Tab-separated table of C-alpha atoms in Angstrom:
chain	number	residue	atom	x	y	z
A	1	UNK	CA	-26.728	164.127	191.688
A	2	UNK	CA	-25.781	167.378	190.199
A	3	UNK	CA	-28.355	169.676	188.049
A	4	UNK	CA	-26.195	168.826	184.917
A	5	UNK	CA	-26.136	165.547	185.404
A	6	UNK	CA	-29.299	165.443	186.094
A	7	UNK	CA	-30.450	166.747	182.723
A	8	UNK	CA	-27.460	166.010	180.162
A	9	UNK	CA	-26.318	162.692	181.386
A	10	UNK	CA	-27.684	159.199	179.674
A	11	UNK	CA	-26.443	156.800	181.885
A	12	UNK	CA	-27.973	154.909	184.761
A	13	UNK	CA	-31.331	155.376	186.251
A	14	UNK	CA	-33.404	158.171	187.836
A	15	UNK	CA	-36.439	157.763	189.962
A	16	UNK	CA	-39.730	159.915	189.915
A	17	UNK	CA	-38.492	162.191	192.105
A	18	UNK	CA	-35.972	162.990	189.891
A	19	UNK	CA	-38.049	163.045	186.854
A	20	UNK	CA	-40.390	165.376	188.537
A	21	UNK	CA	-37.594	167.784	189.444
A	22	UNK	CA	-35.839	167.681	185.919
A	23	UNK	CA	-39.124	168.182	184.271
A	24	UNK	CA	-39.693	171.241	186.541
A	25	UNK	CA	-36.458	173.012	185.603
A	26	UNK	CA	-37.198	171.654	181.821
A	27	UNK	CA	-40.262	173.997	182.437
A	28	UNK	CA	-38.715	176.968	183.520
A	29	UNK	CA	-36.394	176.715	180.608
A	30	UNK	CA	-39.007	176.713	178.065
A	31	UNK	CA	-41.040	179.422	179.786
A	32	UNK	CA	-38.060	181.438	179.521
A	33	UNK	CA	-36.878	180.694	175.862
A	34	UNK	CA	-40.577	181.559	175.176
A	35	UNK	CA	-40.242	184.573	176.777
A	36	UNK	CA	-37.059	185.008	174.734
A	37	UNK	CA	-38.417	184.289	171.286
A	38	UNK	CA	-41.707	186.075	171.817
A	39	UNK	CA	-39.852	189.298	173.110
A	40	UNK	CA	-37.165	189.017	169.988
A	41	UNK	CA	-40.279	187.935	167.561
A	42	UNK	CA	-43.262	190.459	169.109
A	43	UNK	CA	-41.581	192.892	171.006
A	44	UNK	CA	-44.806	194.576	171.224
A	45	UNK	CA	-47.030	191.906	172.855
A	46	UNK	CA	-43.677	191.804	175.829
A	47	UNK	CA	-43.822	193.798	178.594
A	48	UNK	CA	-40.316	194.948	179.602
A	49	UNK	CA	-39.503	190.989	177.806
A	50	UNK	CA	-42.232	189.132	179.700
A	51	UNK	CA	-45.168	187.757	178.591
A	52	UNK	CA	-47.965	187.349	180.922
A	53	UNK	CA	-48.490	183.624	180.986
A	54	UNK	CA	-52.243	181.860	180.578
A	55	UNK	CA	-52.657	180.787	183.651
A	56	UNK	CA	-54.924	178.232	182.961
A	57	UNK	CA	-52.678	175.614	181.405
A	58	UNK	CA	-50.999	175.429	184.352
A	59	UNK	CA	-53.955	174.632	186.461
A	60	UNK	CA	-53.044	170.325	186.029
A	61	UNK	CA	-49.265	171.633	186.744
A	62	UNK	CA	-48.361	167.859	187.955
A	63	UNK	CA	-50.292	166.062	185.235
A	64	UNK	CA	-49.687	168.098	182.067
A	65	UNK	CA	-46.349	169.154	183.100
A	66	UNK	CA	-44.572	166.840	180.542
A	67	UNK	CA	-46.818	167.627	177.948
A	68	UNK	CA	-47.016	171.469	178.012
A	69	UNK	CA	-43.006	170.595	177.277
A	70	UNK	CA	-43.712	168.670	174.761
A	71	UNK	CA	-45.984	170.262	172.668
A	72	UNK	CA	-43.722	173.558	173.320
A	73	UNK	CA	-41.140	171.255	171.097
A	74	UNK	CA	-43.916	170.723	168.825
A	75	UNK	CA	-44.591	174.774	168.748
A	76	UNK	CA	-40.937	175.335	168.158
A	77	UNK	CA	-40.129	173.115	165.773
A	78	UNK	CA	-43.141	173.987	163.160
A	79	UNK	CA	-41.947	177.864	163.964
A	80	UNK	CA	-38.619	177.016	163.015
A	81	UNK	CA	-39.907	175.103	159.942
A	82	UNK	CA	-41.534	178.028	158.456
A	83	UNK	CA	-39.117	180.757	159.702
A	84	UNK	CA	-36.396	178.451	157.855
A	85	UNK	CA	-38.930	178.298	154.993
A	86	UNK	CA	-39.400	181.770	154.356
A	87	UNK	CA	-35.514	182.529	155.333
A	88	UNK	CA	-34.783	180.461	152.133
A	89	UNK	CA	-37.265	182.335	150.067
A	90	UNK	CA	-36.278	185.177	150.721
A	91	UNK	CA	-32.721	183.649	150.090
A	92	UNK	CA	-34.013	183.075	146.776
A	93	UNK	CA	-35.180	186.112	146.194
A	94	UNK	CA	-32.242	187.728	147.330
A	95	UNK	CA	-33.699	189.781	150.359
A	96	UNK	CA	-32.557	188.256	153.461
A	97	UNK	CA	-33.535	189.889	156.515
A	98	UNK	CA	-31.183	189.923	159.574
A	99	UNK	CA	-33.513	189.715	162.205
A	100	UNK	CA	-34.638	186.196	160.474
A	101	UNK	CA	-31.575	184.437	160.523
A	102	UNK	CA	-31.033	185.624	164.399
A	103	UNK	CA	-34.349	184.264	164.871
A	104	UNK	CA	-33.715	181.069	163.889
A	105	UNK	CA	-30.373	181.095	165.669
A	106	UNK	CA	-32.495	181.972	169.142
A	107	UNK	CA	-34.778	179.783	168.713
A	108	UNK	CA	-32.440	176.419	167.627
A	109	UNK	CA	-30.550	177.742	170.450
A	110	UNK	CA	-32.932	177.149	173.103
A	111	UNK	CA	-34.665	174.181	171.201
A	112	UNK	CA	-31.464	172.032	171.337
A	113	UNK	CA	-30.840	171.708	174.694
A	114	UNK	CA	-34.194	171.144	175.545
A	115	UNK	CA	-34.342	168.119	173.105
A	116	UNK	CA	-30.746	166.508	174.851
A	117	UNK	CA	-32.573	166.709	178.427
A	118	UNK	CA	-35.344	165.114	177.246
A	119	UNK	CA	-33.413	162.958	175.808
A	120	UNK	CA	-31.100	162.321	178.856
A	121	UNK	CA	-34.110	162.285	181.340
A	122	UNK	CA	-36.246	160.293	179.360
A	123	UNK	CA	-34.132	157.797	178.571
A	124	UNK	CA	-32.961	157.358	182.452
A	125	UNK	CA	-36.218	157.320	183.521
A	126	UNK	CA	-36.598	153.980	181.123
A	127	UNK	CA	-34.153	152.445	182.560
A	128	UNK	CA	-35.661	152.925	185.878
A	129	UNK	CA	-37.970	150.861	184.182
A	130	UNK	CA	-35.460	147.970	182.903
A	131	UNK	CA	-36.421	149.464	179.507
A	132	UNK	CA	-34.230	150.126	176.400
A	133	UNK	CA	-34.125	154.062	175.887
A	134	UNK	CA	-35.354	153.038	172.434
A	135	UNK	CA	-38.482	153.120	173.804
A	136	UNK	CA	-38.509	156.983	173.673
A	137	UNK	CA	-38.591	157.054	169.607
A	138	UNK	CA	-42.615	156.079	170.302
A	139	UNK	CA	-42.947	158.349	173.681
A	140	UNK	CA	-41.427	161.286	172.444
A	141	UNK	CA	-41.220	161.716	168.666
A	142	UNK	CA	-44.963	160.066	167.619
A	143	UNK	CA	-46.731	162.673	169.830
A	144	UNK	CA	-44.569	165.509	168.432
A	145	UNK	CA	-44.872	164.543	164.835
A	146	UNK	CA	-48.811	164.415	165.301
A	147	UNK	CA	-49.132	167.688	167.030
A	148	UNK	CA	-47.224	169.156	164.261
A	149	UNK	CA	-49.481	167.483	161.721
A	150	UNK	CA	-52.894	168.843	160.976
A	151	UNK	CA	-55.444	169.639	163.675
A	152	UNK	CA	-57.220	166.547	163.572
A	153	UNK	CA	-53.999	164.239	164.393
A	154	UNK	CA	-52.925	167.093	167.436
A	155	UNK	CA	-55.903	165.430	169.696
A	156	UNK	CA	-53.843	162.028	168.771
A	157	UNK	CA	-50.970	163.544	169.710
A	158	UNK	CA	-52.320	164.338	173.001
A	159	UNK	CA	-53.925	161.108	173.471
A	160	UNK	CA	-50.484	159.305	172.750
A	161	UNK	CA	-48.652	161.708	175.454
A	162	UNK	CA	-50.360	159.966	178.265
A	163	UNK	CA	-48.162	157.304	177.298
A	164	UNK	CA	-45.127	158.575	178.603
A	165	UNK	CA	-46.319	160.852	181.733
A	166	UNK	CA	-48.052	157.529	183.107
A	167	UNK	CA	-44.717	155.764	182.686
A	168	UNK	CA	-42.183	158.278	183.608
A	169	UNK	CA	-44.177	159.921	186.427
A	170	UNK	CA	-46.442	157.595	187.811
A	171	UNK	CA	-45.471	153.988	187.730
A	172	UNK	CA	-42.093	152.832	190.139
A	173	UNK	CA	-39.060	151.694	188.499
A	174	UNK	CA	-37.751	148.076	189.135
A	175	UNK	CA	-36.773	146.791	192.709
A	176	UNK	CA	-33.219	146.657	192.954
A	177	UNK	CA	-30.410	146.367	190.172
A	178	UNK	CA	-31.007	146.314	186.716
A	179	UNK	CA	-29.058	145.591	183.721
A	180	UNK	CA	-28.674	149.618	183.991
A	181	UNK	CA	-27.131	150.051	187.423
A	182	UNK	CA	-28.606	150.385	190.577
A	183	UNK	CA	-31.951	151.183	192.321
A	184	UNK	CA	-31.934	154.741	192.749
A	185	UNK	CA	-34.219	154.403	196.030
A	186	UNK	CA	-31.314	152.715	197.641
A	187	UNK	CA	-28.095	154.665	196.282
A	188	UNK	CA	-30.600	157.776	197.470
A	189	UNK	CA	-30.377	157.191	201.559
Protein backbone atom coordinates (compact mmCIF):
# COMPACT_ATOMS: atom_id res chain seq x y z
CA UNK A 1 0.00 0.00 0.00
CA UNK A 2 1.24 3.29 -1.16
CA UNK A 3 1.72 6.48 1.31
CA UNK A 4 -1.26 8.14 -0.56
CA UNK A 5 -3.31 5.55 -0.34
CA UNK A 6 -2.57 5.03 2.77
CA UNK A 7 -3.79 8.41 4.00
CA UNK A 8 -6.40 9.72 1.26
CA UNK A 9 -8.09 6.53 0.36
CA UNK A 10 -11.64 5.43 2.16
CA UNK A 11 -12.01 2.15 1.02
CA UNK A 12 -11.25 -1.21 2.54
CA UNK A 13 -9.53 -1.91 5.74
CA UNK A 14 -6.19 -1.12 7.44
CA UNK A 15 -4.70 -2.89 10.36
CA UNK A 16 -2.81 -1.32 13.43
CA UNK A 17 0.19 -1.39 11.85
CA UNK A 18 -1.02 0.72 9.40
CA UNK A 19 -2.81 3.02 11.65
CA UNK A 20 0.28 3.43 13.65
CA UNK A 21 2.33 4.35 10.59
CA UNK A 22 -0.34 6.82 9.07
CA UNK A 23 -0.73 8.43 12.39
CA UNK A 24 3.10 8.88 12.52
CA UNK A 25 3.38 10.70 9.20
CA UNK A 26 -0.09 12.55 10.29
CA UNK A 27 2.36 13.77 13.08
CA UNK A 28 5.08 14.97 11.19
CA UNK A 29 2.66 16.88 9.09
CA UNK A 30 1.22 18.79 11.84
CA UNK A 31 4.58 19.42 13.50
CA UNK A 32 5.52 20.93 10.36
CA UNK A 33 2.36 23.07 9.48
CA UNK A 34 2.94 24.24 13.12
CA UNK A 35 6.17 25.12 12.40
CA UNK A 36 4.74 26.85 9.32
CA UNK A 37 2.03 28.90 10.95
CA UNK A 38 4.05 29.80 14.02
CA UNK A 39 7.06 31.02 11.79
CA UNK A 40 4.43 33.05 9.34
CA UNK A 41 2.34 34.15 12.69
CA UNK A 42 5.55 34.80 15.32
CA UNK A 43 8.42 35.04 13.30
CA UNK A 44 10.15 36.10 16.33
CA UNK A 45 9.57 33.13 18.69
CA UNK A 46 11.15 30.82 15.19
CA UNK A 47 14.49 30.17 14.97
CA UNK A 48 15.62 30.14 11.32
CA UNK A 49 11.44 28.74 10.99
CA UNK A 50 11.68 26.14 13.77
CA UNK A 51 10.26 26.07 16.88
CA UNK A 52 11.86 24.14 19.56
CA UNK A 53 9.27 21.56 20.43
CA UNK A 54 8.13 20.73 24.35
CA UNK A 55 9.49 17.76 24.67
CA UNK A 56 7.42 16.57 27.21
CA UNK A 57 4.22 15.87 25.32
CA UNK A 58 5.90 13.56 23.49
CA UNK A 59 7.09 11.54 26.37
CA UNK A 60 3.57 8.89 25.91
CA UNK A 61 4.59 9.19 21.98
CA UNK A 62 2.57 5.71 21.37
CA UNK A 63 -0.36 6.51 23.63
CA UNK A 64 -1.11 10.20 23.03
CA UNK A 65 -0.02 10.10 19.55
CA UNK A 66 -3.63 10.35 18.16
CA UNK A 67 -4.57 12.83 20.47
CA UNK A 68 -1.73 15.41 20.30
CA UNK A 69 -3.31 15.27 16.45
CA UNK A 70 -6.33 15.80 17.49
CA UNK A 71 -6.35 18.46 19.72
CA UNK A 72 -3.77 20.19 17.12
CA UNK A 73 -7.24 20.19 14.91
CA UNK A 74 -8.86 21.54 17.86
CA UNK A 75 -5.91 24.38 18.15
CA UNK A 76 -6.31 25.12 14.50
CA UNK A 77 -9.63 25.33 14.06
CA UNK A 78 -10.44 27.89 17.13
CA UNK A 79 -7.22 29.93 15.52
CA UNK A 80 -8.85 29.98 12.36
CA UNK A 81 -12.18 30.94 14.01
CA UNK A 82 -10.89 34.06 15.44
CA UNK A 83 -8.34 34.96 12.70
CA UNK A 84 -11.57 34.68 10.33
CA UNK A 85 -13.34 36.72 13.04
CA UNK A 86 -11.21 39.56 13.21
CA UNK A 87 -10.43 39.29 9.22
CA UNK A 88 -14.18 40.20 8.89
CA UNK A 89 -13.95 43.04 11.30
CA UNK A 90 -11.56 44.48 10.01
CA UNK A 91 -13.49 43.83 6.66
CA UNK A 92 -16.02 45.88 8.20
CA UNK A 93 -14.09 48.40 9.11
CA UNK A 94 -12.47 48.62 5.97
CA UNK A 95 -8.76 47.84 7.03
CA UNK A 96 -7.88 44.51 5.85
CA UNK A 97 -4.51 43.41 6.48
CA UNK A 98 -2.67 41.16 3.95
CA UNK A 99 -0.77 39.14 6.13
CA UNK A 100 -4.37 38.02 7.68
CA UNK A 101 -5.95 36.72 4.80
CA UNK A 102 -2.52 34.69 3.92
CA UNK A 103 -2.81 33.49 7.31
CA UNK A 104 -5.86 32.01 7.04
CA UNK A 105 -5.01 30.66 3.61
CA UNK A 106 -1.77 28.77 5.42
CA UNK A 107 -3.39 27.63 7.93
CA UNK A 108 -6.83 26.08 5.99
CA UNK A 109 -4.16 24.88 3.81
CA UNK A 110 -2.52 22.59 6.07
CA UNK A 111 -5.77 21.99 8.19
CA UNK A 112 -7.59 20.35 5.21
CA UNK A 113 -5.61 17.67 4.41
CA UNK A 114 -5.07 16.73 7.74
CA UNK A 115 -8.90 16.45 8.33
CA UNK A 116 -9.28 14.00 4.80
CA UNK A 117 -6.50 11.56 6.38
CA UNK A 118 -8.15 11.39 9.36
CA UNK A 119 -10.91 10.93 7.73
CA UNK A 120 -9.55 8.22 5.31
CA UNK A 121 -7.55 6.45 8.15
CA UNK A 122 -10.10 6.57 10.58
CA UNK A 123 -12.68 5.40 8.77
CA UNK A 124 -10.49 2.25 7.40
CA UNK A 125 -9.43 1.51 10.58
CA UNK A 126 -13.44 0.98 11.42
CA UNK A 127 -13.84 -1.16 9.05
CA UNK A 128 -11.07 -3.23 10.30
CA UNK A 129 -13.46 -3.35 12.89
CA UNK A 130 -16.71 -4.44 10.75
CA UNK A 131 -17.83 -0.92 11.77
CA UNK A 132 -19.71 1.75 9.73
CA UNK A 133 -17.22 4.81 9.28
CA UNK A 134 -20.17 6.66 10.81
CA UNK A 135 -18.83 5.78 13.83
CA UNK A 136 -16.12 8.51 13.49
CA UNK A 137 -18.82 11.53 13.82
CA UNK A 138 -18.61 10.44 17.87
CA UNK A 139 -14.63 9.53 17.77
CA UNK A 140 -13.51 12.41 16.06
CA UNK A 141 -15.79 15.46 16.04
CA UNK A 142 -17.29 15.17 19.99
CA UNK A 143 -13.70 15.37 21.36
CA UNK A 144 -12.83 18.28 19.03
CA UNK A 145 -15.95 20.26 19.64
CA UNK A 146 -15.28 19.91 23.54
CA UNK A 147 -11.70 20.89 23.44
CA UNK A 148 -12.73 23.87 21.57
CA UNK A 149 -15.42 24.63 24.13
CA UNK A 150 -14.56 26.17 27.44
CA UNK A 151 -11.87 24.80 29.73
CA UNK A 152 -13.98 22.80 31.80
CA UNK A 153 -15.45 20.55 28.77
CA UNK A 154 -11.43 20.26 27.24
CA UNK A 155 -10.77 17.53 30.22
CA UNK A 156 -14.09 15.85 28.55
CA UNK A 157 -12.67 16.14 25.50
CA UNK A 158 -9.71 14.30 26.56
CA UNK A 159 -11.55 11.79 28.43
CA UNK A 160 -13.73 11.01 25.23
CA UNK A 161 -10.35 10.64 23.01
CA UNK A 162 -9.51 7.43 24.70
CA UNK A 163 -12.34 6.28 22.83
CA UNK A 164 -10.87 6.13 19.61
CA UNK A 165 -6.96 5.43 20.39
CA UNK A 166 -8.24 2.19 22.34
CA UNK A 167 -10.18 1.22 19.22
CA UNK A 168 -8.01 2.22 16.41
CA UNK A 169 -4.68 1.32 18.06
CA UNK A 170 -5.17 -1.23 20.45
CA UNK A 171 -7.95 -3.66 19.83
CA UNK A 172 -7.52 -6.27 16.43
CA UNK A 173 -9.80 -5.91 13.63
CA UNK A 174 -12.13 -8.88 12.63
CA UNK A 175 -10.74 -12.38 11.56
CA UNK A 176 -11.07 -12.72 8.03
CA UNK A 177 -13.49 -10.95 5.44
CA UNK A 178 -15.81 -8.45 6.25
CA UNK A 179 -18.59 -6.79 4.57
CA UNK A 180 -15.53 -4.25 3.79
CA UNK A 181 -13.05 -6.49 2.00
CA UNK A 182 -10.50 -8.54 3.24
CA UNK A 183 -8.36 -9.20 6.38
CA UNK A 184 -5.50 -7.08 6.00
CA UNK A 185 -3.25 -9.66 8.10
CA UNK A 186 -3.70 -12.05 5.27
CA UNK A 187 -3.58 -9.79 1.97
CA UNK A 188 -0.23 -8.48 4.09
CA UNK A 189 2.10 -11.87 3.68
Amino acid sequence: MNVLRLLFYFRGRINRAKFWLASAIQLMFVIASEELIVYYEFPALSVGGVLFLNIDQFMLFPLVLPLIILSAIGNRLELTYFRGYELARDIGIGTVNRVDIEFLVINLACLLPLVVSLTAVGIKRLHDRDKSGWWLFPMYFVPVVFYVAPVMTMVAGWAVLIWPVVEFGFLRGTRGSNRYGPDPLASDR
